[in-house]
């Protein structure tokens, strides 16, 4: 174990996103910080996802998702979609674009994505996604992962 | 082309890093924003790298690198290591840890890494790296990619 690895990793800069997944019949959404751009042309994003989660099964069955950017006043949404609650999609407004995956209407901006490959990465899987559509929904500044404290309990997750 | 994709991508949150590479004989370092954590246990990072750059050849020949976090007052280092200058390693202090790849002594913190796989991602390649050592070097807050403006000329890079 590397001394203080949790505190070192927290100095890497990440945002906070709600990832929307769907297999046509079922929809879900979860909070993620490990999202980045990986290519200009074509426009690609990478998302690192815990494969033990229900949402990963939905993602694998359809290979579509949305990346929704949370604004700096939307900590409550990070918290809400970070829970394993079967009713967490209720009472939020959703819309669709090209893929049909759920877009969180209250987010700053969204990327509607098609997964083009998966790569195993330790306790997570990296999904490389092609952005097929994207748009601004609201004005504001993005929420930073460092603003969420230990919401995800990450300090307990290192070997 | 997606309307305004450059402005939408800039709302994804990225930091600013100097990536150090080495093949024992030669060393180089370059500025990168596309870095994120991808696994807790084992501790893994992903870096998305332009394979057309000289540093990528060094990386591929050794599979070792360092990720050095720049502080918010170190824009000049982002600019300096963003250039293609054969002498850019001079006049900066470097140190080594386990892998031998160059660590920028003036950075906030570093991760000393072994690449475990490469995945093609459009015009870039994602290197998934195992953190074999890491440490804090200075106190401060990380530089955000949004603070660098159009330093990388990314607004011209979309199809």
mmCIF file of C-alpha atoms in Angstrom:
data_model
loop_
_atom_site.group_PDB
_atom_site.id
_atom_site.type_symbol
_atom_site.label_atom_id
_atom_site.label_comp_id
_atom_site.label_asym_id
_atom_site.label_seq_id
_atom_site.Cartn_x
_atom_site.Cartn_y
_atom_site.Cartn_z
ATOM 1 C CA UNK A 1 0.000 0.000 0.000
ATOM 2 C CA UNK A 2 1.210 3.490 -0.855
ATOM 3 C CA UNK A 3 1.096 5.822 2.118
ATOM 4 C CA UNK A 4 -1.713 8.349 1.892
ATOM 5 C CA UNK A 5 -2.827 7.173 -1.561
ATOM 6 C CA UNK A 6 -6.409 8.387 -1.027
ATOM 7 C CA UNK A 7 -5.223 11.923 -0.328
ATOM 8 C CA UNK A 8 -2.858 11.836 -3.330
ATOM 9 C CA UNK A 9 -5.566 10.567 -5.690
ATOM 10 C CA UNK A 10 -7.880 13.343 -4.482
ATOM 11 C CA UNK A 11 -5.446 15.865 -5.986
ATOM 12 C CA UNK A 12 -6.179 14.464 -9.429
ATOM 13 C CA UNK A 13 -8.903 16.691 -10.827
ATOM 14 C CA UNK A 14 -12.227 15.034 -11.600
ATOM 15 C CA UNK A 15 -15.720 16.404 -12.158
ATOM 16 C CA UNK A 16 -19.026 14.908 -11.060
ATOM 17 C CA UNK A 17 -21.430 13.374 -13.551
ATOM 18 C CA UNK A 18 -24.665 11.444 -13.698
ATOM 19 C CA UNK A 19 -24.348 8.563 -16.148
ATOM 20 C CA UNK A 20 -27.676 7.529 -17.708
ATOM 21 C CA UNK A 21 -28.082 3.949 -18.940
ATOM 22 C CA UNK A 22 -30.938 2.106 -20.596
ATOM 23 C CA UNK A 23 -31.733 -1.143 -22.351
ATOM 24 C CA UNK A 24 -35.043 0.147 -23.785
ATOM 25 C CA UNK A 25 -37.115 -1.598 -21.101
ATOM 26 C CA UNK A 26 -35.258 -0.369 -18.034
ATOM 27 C CA UNK A 27 -33.433 2.837 -17.206
ATOM 28 C CA UNK A 28 -31.019 3.781 -14.480
ATOM 29 C CA UNK A 29 -28.567 6.530 -13.616
ATOM 30 C CA UNK A 30 -25.584 6.725 -11.282
ATOM 31 C CA UNK A 31 -23.032 9.244 -10.075
ATOM 32 C CA UNK A 32 -19.492 8.970 -11.432
ATOM 33 C CA UNK A 33 -16.346 11.067 -11.168
ATOM 34 C CA UNK A 34 -14.038 9.068 -13.415
ATOM 35 C CA UNK A 35 -14.924 10.566 -16.786
ATOM 36 C CA UNK A 36 -12.572 12.273 -19.240
ATOM 37 C CA UNK A 37 -12.207 13.221 -22.851
ATOM 38 C CA UNK A 38 -9.862 10.857 -24.725
ATOM 39 C CA UNK A 39 -10.004 11.936 -28.395
ATOM 40 C CA UNK A 40 -10.776 15.054 -30.443
ATOM 41 C CA UNK A 41 -11.650 13.477 -33.797
ATOM 42 C CA UNK A 42 -13.712 11.395 -33.452
ATOM 43 C CA UNK A 43 -15.005 12.947 -30.202
ATOM 44 C CA UNK A 44 -14.578 10.244 -27.546
ATOM 45 C CA UNK A 45 -15.029 10.070 -23.774
ATOM 46 C CA UNK A 46 -13.890 7.391 -21.350
ATOM 47 C CA UNK A 47 -15.842 6.398 -18.236
ATOM 48 C CA UNK A 48 -14.450 4.065 -15.577
ATOM 49 C CA UNK A 49 -17.307 1.997 -14.130
ATOM 50 C CA UNK A 50 -17.669 -0.493 -11.294
ATOM 51 C CA UNK A 51 -18.750 -3.715 -13.051
ATOM 52 C CA UNK A 52 -20.431 -5.024 -9.865
ATOM 53 C CA UNK A 53 -23.190 -2.409 -10.203
ATOM 54 C CA UNK A 54 -26.598 -3.032 -11.741
ATOM 55 C CA UNK A 55 -26.104 -0.114 -14.149
ATOM 56 C CA UNK A 56 -23.130 -1.873 -15.711
ATOM 57 C CA UNK A 57 -25.370 -4.762 -16.767
ATOM 58 C CA UNK A 58 -27.746 -2.305 -18.460
ATOM 59 C CA UNK A 59 -24.832 -0.585 -20.162
ATOM 60 C CA UNK A 60 -23.359 -3.871 -21.439
ATOM 61 C CA UNK A 61 -26.709 -4.993 -22.825
ATOM 62 C CA UNK A 62 -27.255 -1.831 -24.917
ATOM 63 C CA UNK A 63 -23.840 -0.098 -25.257
ATOM 64 C CA UNK A 64 -25.463 3.297 -24.964
ATOM 65 C CA UNK A 65 -25.247 5.903 -22.205
ATOM 66 C CA UNK A 66 -25.352 9.593 -21.460
ATOM 67 C CA UNK A 67 -22.831 11.666 -19.514
ATOM 68 C CA UNK A 68 -24.589 14.525 -17.722
ATOM 69 C CA UNK A 69 -22.448 17.266 -16.153
ATOM 70 C CA UNK A 70 -23.571 18.370 -12.680
ATOM 71 C CA UNK A 71 -23.345 22.055 -11.742
ATOM 72 C CA UNK A 72 -21.612 23.247 -8.575
ATOM 73 C CA UNK A 73 -24.952 23.718 -6.753
ATOM 74 C CA UNK A 74 -26.089 20.147 -7.555
ATOM 75 C CA UNK A 75 -24.342 18.202 -4.811
ATOM 76 C CA UNK A 76 -27.780 16.831 -3.842
ATOM 77 C CA UNK A 77 -28.011 15.157 -7.270
ATOM 78 C CA UNK A 78 -24.552 13.577 -6.858
ATOM 79 C CA UNK A 79 -25.740 12.226 -3.517
ATOM 80 C CA UNK A 80 -29.116 11.063 -4.847
ATOM 81 C CA UNK A 81 -27.756 9.197 -7.873
ATOM 82 C CA UNK A 82 -24.908 7.775 -5.811
ATOM 83 C CA UNK A 83 -27.421 5.651 -3.880
ATOM 84 C CA UNK A 84 -28.656 2.169 -4.814
ATOM 85 C CA UNK A 85 -32.343 3.035 -4.804
ATOM 86 C CA UNK A 86 -34.645 1.304 -7.293
ATOM 87 C CA UNK A 87 -36.865 4.412 -7.434
ATOM 88 C CA UNK A 88 -34.127 6.950 -7.937
ATOM 89 C CA UNK A 89 -35.236 7.856 -11.482
ATOM 90 C CA UNK A 90 -38.636 9.137 -10.206
ATOM 91 C CA UNK A 91 -39.265 12.816 -9.562
ATOM 92 C CA UNK A 92 -36.532 13.929 -11.969
ATOM 93 C CA UNK A 93 -37.077 15.156 -15.492
ATOM 94 C CA UNK A 94 -35.516 13.093 -18.284
ATOM 95 C CA UNK A 95 -35.261 13.569 -22.019
ATOM 96 C CA UNK A 96 -33.782 11.635 -24.920
ATOM 97 C CA UNK A 97 -31.633 12.379 -27.926
ATOM 98 C CA UNK A 98 -30.232 9.981 -30.570
ATOM 99 C CA UNK A 99 -29.430 6.840 -28.542
ATOM 100 C CA UNK A 100 -32.503 6.909 -26.283
ATOM 101 C CA UNK A 101 -30.435 6.714 -23.077
ATOM 102 C CA UNK A 102 -31.830 8.974 -20.320
ATOM 103 C CA UNK A 103 -30.620 12.590 -20.219
ATOM 104 C CA UNK A 104 -30.992 14.462 -16.925
ATOM 105 C CA UNK A 105 -32.778 17.669 -17.975
ATOM 106 C CA UNK A 106 -31.497 19.635 -14.975
ATOM 107 C CA UNK A 107 -27.800 18.986 -15.740
ATOM 108 C CA UNK A 108 -25.465 21.630 -17.198
ATOM 109 C CA UNK A 109 -24.824 19.776 -20.441
ATOM 110 C CA UNK A 110 -24.997 16.234 -21.739
ATOM 111 C CA UNK A 111 -23.140 13.900 -24.094
ATOM 112 C CA UNK A 112 -25.208 11.170 -25.740
ATOM 113 C CA UNK A 113 -22.880 8.222 -26.290
ATOM 114 C CA UNK A 114 -22.340 4.891 -27.984
ATOM 115 C CA UNK A 115 -19.771 2.622 -26.309
ATOM 116 C CA UNK A 116 -17.125 1.468 -28.777
ATOM 117 C CA UNK A 117 -15.028 -0.688 -26.461
ATOM 118 C CA UNK A 118 -14.500 -1.881 -22.905
ATOM 119 C CA UNK A 119 -11.112 -2.366 -21.222
ATOM 120 C CA UNK A 120 -10.623 -4.006 -17.831
ATOM 121 C CA UNK A 121 -8.877 -1.755 -15.329
ATOM 122 C CA UNK A 122 -8.443 -3.336 -11.910
ATOM 123 C CA UNK A 123 -11.689 -3.153 -9.928
ATOM 124 C CA UNK A 124 -13.334 -1.087 -12.710
ATOM 125 C CA UNK A 125 -13.941 -1.277 -16.467
ATOM 126 C CA UNK A 126 -13.180 1.616 -18.829
ATOM 127 C CA UNK A 127 -15.916 2.214 -21.401
ATOM 128 C CA UNK A 128 -14.672 4.237 -24.377
ATOM 129 C CA UNK A 129 -17.656 6.122 -25.797
ATOM 130 C CA UNK A 130 -18.275 7.938 -29.048
ATOM 131 C CA UNK A 131 -20.227 11.159 -28.566
ATOM 132 C CA UNK A 132 -23.060 11.011 -31.106
ATOM 133 C CA UNK A 133 -24.859 14.112 -29.861
ATOM 134 C CA UNK A 134 -24.336 16.706 -27.130
ATOM 135 C CA UNK A 135 -25.901 19.951 -25.970
ATOM 136 C CA UNK A 136 -25.922 22.636 -23.312
ATOM 137 C CA UNK A 137 -28.981 22.538 -21.041
ATOM 138 C CA UNK A 138 -28.313 25.170 -18.348
ATOM 139 C CA UNK A 139 -25.749 27.842 -17.557
ATOM 140 C CA UNK A 140 -23.332 27.411 -14.680
ATOM 141 C CA UNK A 141 -20.022 25.998 -13.544
ATOM 142 C CA UNK A 142 -19.318 22.288 -13.082
ATOM 143 C CA UNK A 143 -19.203 20.586 -9.670
ATOM 144 C CA UNK A 144 -15.722 19.351 -8.774
ATOM 145 C CA UNK A 145 -15.209 15.937 -7.210
ATOM 146 C CA UNK A 146 -13.155 17.535 -4.420
ATOM 147 C CA UNK A 147 -16.308 19.438 -3.412
ATOM 148 C CA UNK A 148 -18.077 16.140 -2.599
ATOM 149 C CA UNK A 149 -15.815 15.194 0.341
ATOM 150 C CA UNK A 150 -15.936 11.492 1.120
ATOM 151 C CA UNK A 151 -19.420 11.028 -0.395
ATOM 152 C CA UNK A 152 -18.286 7.869 -2.195
ATOM 153 C CA UNK A 153 -16.440 6.427 0.817
ATOM 154 C CA UNK A 154 -13.335 6.086 -1.354
ATOM 155 C CA UNK A 155 -10.990 6.447 1.619
ATOM 156 C CA UNK A 156 -11.894 2.862 2.631
ATOM 157 C CA UNK A 157 -11.378 1.295 -0.802
ATOM 158 C CA UNK A 158 -7.604 0.993 -1.078
ATOM 159 C CA UNK A 159 -5.610 -2.185 -0.448
ATOM 160 C CA UNK B 1 -19.930 17.668 -36.357
ATOM 161 C CA UNK B 2 -21.691 18.463 -33.095
ATOM 162 C CA UNK B 3 -22.382 22.160 -32.687
ATOM 163 C CA UNK B 4 -20.133 23.801 -30.147
ATOM 164 C CA UNK B 5 -18.412 20.525 -29.161
ATOM 165 C CA UNK B 6 -15.243 22.323 -28.023
ATOM 166 C CA UNK B 7 -17.192 24.451 -25.551
ATOM 167 C CA UNK B 8 -19.135 21.399 -24.299
ATOM 168 C CA UNK B 9 -15.976 19.322 -23.807
ATOM 169 C CA UNK B 10 -14.423 22.199 -21.840
ATOM 170 C CA UNK B 11 -17.134 21.707 -19.209
ATOM 171 C CA UNK B 12 -15.734 18.241 -18.476
ATOM 172 C CA UNK B 13 -13.383 18.750 -15.553
ATOM 173 C CA UNK B 14 -9.721 17.932 -16.166
ATOM 174 C CA UNK B 15 -6.545 18.841 -14.321
ATOM 175 C CA UNK B 16 -3.146 19.689 -15.780
ATOM 176 C CA UNK B 17 -0.211 17.314 -15.489
ATOM 177 C CA UNK B 18 3.335 16.881 -16.663
ATOM 178 C CA UNK B 19 3.894 13.313 -17.828
ATOM 179 C CA UNK B 20 7.506 12.163 -17.494
ATOM 180 C CA UNK B 21 8.789 9.408 -19.800
ATOM 181 C CA UNK B 22 12.124 7.679 -20.171
ATOM 182 C CA UNK B 23 13.755 4.725 -21.880
ATOM 183 C CA UNK B 24 16.874 4.846 -19.656
ATOM 184 C CA UNK B 25 18.938 6.641 -22.325
ATOM 185 C CA UNK B 26 16.544 9.460 -23.106
ATOM 186 C CA UNK B 27 14.017 11.387 -21.071
ATOM 187 C CA UNK B 28 11.167 13.669 -21.973
ATOM 188 C CA UNK B 29 8.130 15.279 -20.397
ATOM 189 C CA UNK B 30 4.927 16.738 -21.806
ATOM 190 C CA UNK B 31 1.794 18.504 -20.606
ATOM 191 C CA UNK B 32 -1.444 16.505 -20.534
ATOM 192 C CA UNK B 33 -4.967 17.132 -19.260
ATOM 193 C CA UNK B 34 -6.541 13.771 -20.026
ATOM 194 C CA UNK B 35 -5.612 11.881 -16.891
ATOM 195 C CA UNK B 36 -7.964 10.197 -14.409
ATOM 196 C CA UNK B 37 -8.102 7.552 -11.750
ATOM 197 C CA UNK B 38 -9.690 4.318 -13.025
ATOM 198 C CA UNK B 39 -9.365 1.796 -10.153
ATOM 199 C CA UNK B 40 -8.996 1.808 -6.371
ATOM 200 C CA UNK B 41 -7.445 -1.630 -5.830
ATOM 201 C CA UNK B 42 -5.053 -1.983 -7.510
ATOM 202 C CA UNK B 43 -4.486 1.793 -7.778
ATOM 203 C CA UNK B 44 -4.651 2.601 -11.511
ATOM 204 C CA UNK B 45 -4.619 5.769 -13.598
ATOM 205 C CA UNK B 46 -5.453 6.239 -17.265
ATOM 206 C CA UNK B 47 -3.710 8.756 -19.519
ATOM 207 C CA UNK B 48 -4.888 9.546 -23.051
ATOM 208 C CA UNK B 49 -1.852 10.298 -25.213
ATOM 209 C CA UNK B 50 -1.315 11.511 -28.772
ATOM 210 C CA UNK B 51 0.607 8.634 -30.440
ATOM 211 C CA UNK B 52 2.137 11.003 -33.018
ATOM 212 C CA UNK B 53 4.332 12.596 -30.347
ATOM 213 C CA UNK B 54 7.948 11.677 -29.653
ATOM 214 C CA UNK B 55 7.145 11.002 -25.984
ATOM 215 C CA UNK B 56 4.782 8.211 -26.983
ATOM 216 C CA UNK B 57 7.679 6.320 -28.601
ATOM 217 C CA UNK B 58 9.680 6.605 -25.374
ATOM 218 C CA UNK B 59 6.684 5.450 -23.351
ATOM 219 C CA UNK B 60 6.063 2.441 -25.608
ATOM 220 C CA UNK B 61 9.705 1.381 -25.431
ATOM 221 C CA UNK B 62 9.822 1.310 -21.606
ATOM 222 C CA UNK B 63 6.195 1.192 -20.357
ATOM 223 C CA UNK B 64 7.042 3.481 -17.457
ATOM 224 C CA UNK B 65 5.997 7.055 -16.755
ATOM 225 C CA UNK B 66 5.252 9.561 -14.036
ATOM 226 C CA UNK B 67 2.167 11.724 -13.609
ATOM 227 C CA UNK B 68 3.100 15.023 -11.953
ATOM 228 C CA UNK B 69 0.288 17.278 -10.721
ATOM 229 C CA UNK B 70 0.753 20.985 -11.498
ATOM 230 C CA UNK B 71 -0.318 23.582 -8.928
ATOM 231 C CA UNK B 72 -2.594 26.499 -9.789
ATOM 232 C CA UNK B 73 0.344 28.931 -9.987
ATOM 233 C CA UNK B 74 2.272 26.700 -12.440
ATOM 234 C CA UNK B 75 0.662 27.681 -15.723
ATOM 235 C CA UNK B 76 4.181 28.512 -16.992
ATOM 236 C CA UNK B 77 5.122 24.824 -16.557
ATOM 237 C CA UNK B 78 2.030 23.690 -18.503
ATOM 238 C CA UNK B 79 3.083 26.057 -21.278
ATOM 239 C CA UNK B 80 6.747 25.045 -21.148
ATOM 240 C CA UNK B 81 6.151 21.281 -21.279
ATOM 241 C CA UNK B 82 3.436 21.729 -23.893
ATOM 242 C CA UNK B 83 6.099 22.806 -26.404
ATOM 243 C CA UNK B 84 8.114 20.534 -28.704
ATOM 244 C CA UNK B 85 11.517 21.731 -27.557
ATOM 245 C CA UNK B 86 14.403 19.230 -27.450
ATOM 246 C CA UNK B 87 15.941 21.125 -24.506
ATOM 247 C CA UNK B 88 12.811 21.408 -22.400
ATOM 248 C CA UNK B 89 14.111 19.091 -19.662
ATOM 249 C CA UNK B 90 17.009 21.490 -18.857
ATOM 250 C CA UNK B 91 16.799 24.006 -16.019
ATOM 251 C CA UNK B 92 14.185 21.984 -14.136
ATOM 252 C CA UNK B 93 14.878 19.736 -11.176
ATOM 253 C CA UNK B 94 14.086 16.029 -11.620
ATOM 254 C CA UNK B 95 14.163 13.080 -9.266
ATOM 255 C CA UNK B 96 13.458 9.370 -9.529
ATOM 256 C CA UNK B 97 11.550 6.771 -7.566
ATOM 257 C CA UNK B 98 10.963 3.076 -8.345
ATOM 258 C CA UNK B 99 10.593 3.049 -12.141
ATOM 259 C CA UNK B 100 13.309 5.598 -12.930
ATOM 260 C CA UNK B 101 10.979 7.782 -15.022
ATOM 261 C CA UNK B 102 11.567 11.513 -14.417
ATOM 262 C CA UNK B 103 9.636 13.164 -11.565
ATOM 263 C CA UNK B 104 9.260 16.953 -11.689
ATOM 264 C CA UNK B 105 10.456 18.030 -8.234
ATOM 265 C CA UNK B 106 8.468 21.286 -8.311
ATOM 266 C CA UNK B 107 5.095 19.575 -8.869
ATOM 267 C CA UNK B 108 2.452 19.211 -6.134
ATOM 268 C CA UNK B 109 2.575 15.417 -6.070
ATOM 269 C CA UNK B 110 3.601 12.587 -8.352
ATOM 270 C CA UNK B 111 2.546 9.058 -9.278
ATOM 271 C CA UNK B 112 5.297 6.707 -10.472
ATOM 272 C CA UNK B 113 3.685 4.302 -12.927
ATOM 273 C CA UNK B 114 4.031 1.098 -14.887
ATOM 274 C CA UNK B 115 1.804 0.860 -17.984
ATOM 275 C CA UNK B 116 -0.266 -2.334 -17.952
ATOM 276 C CA UNK B 117 -2.122 -1.889 -21.228
ATOM 277 C CA UNK B 118 -2.800 0.401 -24.184
ATOM 278 C CA UNK B 119 -6.184 0.897 -25.860
ATOM 279 C CA UNK B 120 -6.710 2.825 -29.085
ATOM 280 C CA UNK B 121 -9.148 5.710 -28.696
ATOM 281 C CA UNK B 122 -9.649 7.713 -31.902
ATOM 282 C CA UNK B 123 -6.741 10.116 -32.419
ATOM 283 C CA UNK B 124 -5.257 9.143 -29.026
ATOM 284 C CA UNK B 125 -4.189 6.007 -27.133
ATOM 285 C CA UNK B 126 -5.260 5.321 -23.540
ATOM 286 C CA UNK B 127 -2.419 4.011 -21.363
ATOM 287 C CA UNK B 128 -3.707 2.273 -18.223
ATOM 288 C CA UNK B 129 -1.022 2.613 -15.552
ATOM 289 C CA UNK B 130 -0.431 0.919 -12.239
ATOM 290 C CA UNK B 131 0.776 3.333 -9.556
ATOM 291 C CA UNK B 132 3.837 1.690 -8.015
ATOM 292 C CA UNK B 133 4.821 4.653 -5.868
ATOM 293 C CA UNK B 134 3.473 8.146 -5.164
ATOM 294 C CA UNK B 135 4.206 11.068 -2.877
ATOM 295 C CA UNK B 136 3.373 14.648 -2.023
ATOM 296 C CA UNK B 137 6.117 17.135 -2.961
ATOM 297 C CA UNK B 138 4.628 20.573 -2.240
ATOM 298 C CA UNK B 139 1.505 22.073 -0.722
ATOM 299 C CA UNK B 140 -1.079 23.780 -2.864
ATOM 300 C CA UNK B 141 -4.141 23.379 -5.039
ATOM 301 C CA UNK B 142 -4.128 21.765 -8.481
ATOM 302 C CA UNK B 143 -4.280 23.752 -11.726
ATOM 303 C CA UNK B 144 -7.514 23.194 -13.648
ATOM 304 C CA UNK B 145 -7.500 22.680 -17.403
ATOM 305 C CA UNK B 146 -10.131 25.427 -17.761
ATOM 306 C CA UNK B 147 -7.569 27.860 -16.336
ATOM 307 C CA UNK B 148 -5.273 27.254 -19.341
ATOM 308 C CA UNK B 149 -7.603 28.818 -21.940
ATOM 309 C CA UNK B 150 -6.831 27.658 -25.475
ATOM 310 C CA UNK B 151 -3.177 26.848 -24.671
ATOM 311 C CA UNK B 152 -3.438 23.518 -26.509
ATOM 312 C CA UNK B 153 -5.265 24.957 -29.539
ATOM 313 C CA UNK B 154 -7.975 22.339 -29.015
ATOM 314 C CA UNK B 155 -10.661 24.537 -30.555
ATOM 315 C CA UNK B 156 -9.187 23.792 -33.997
ATOM 316 C CA UNK B 157 -8.967 20.007 -33.571
ATOM 317 C CA UNK B 158 -12.557 18.852 -34.108
ATOM 318 C CA UNK B 159 -13.868 17.384 -37.346
#
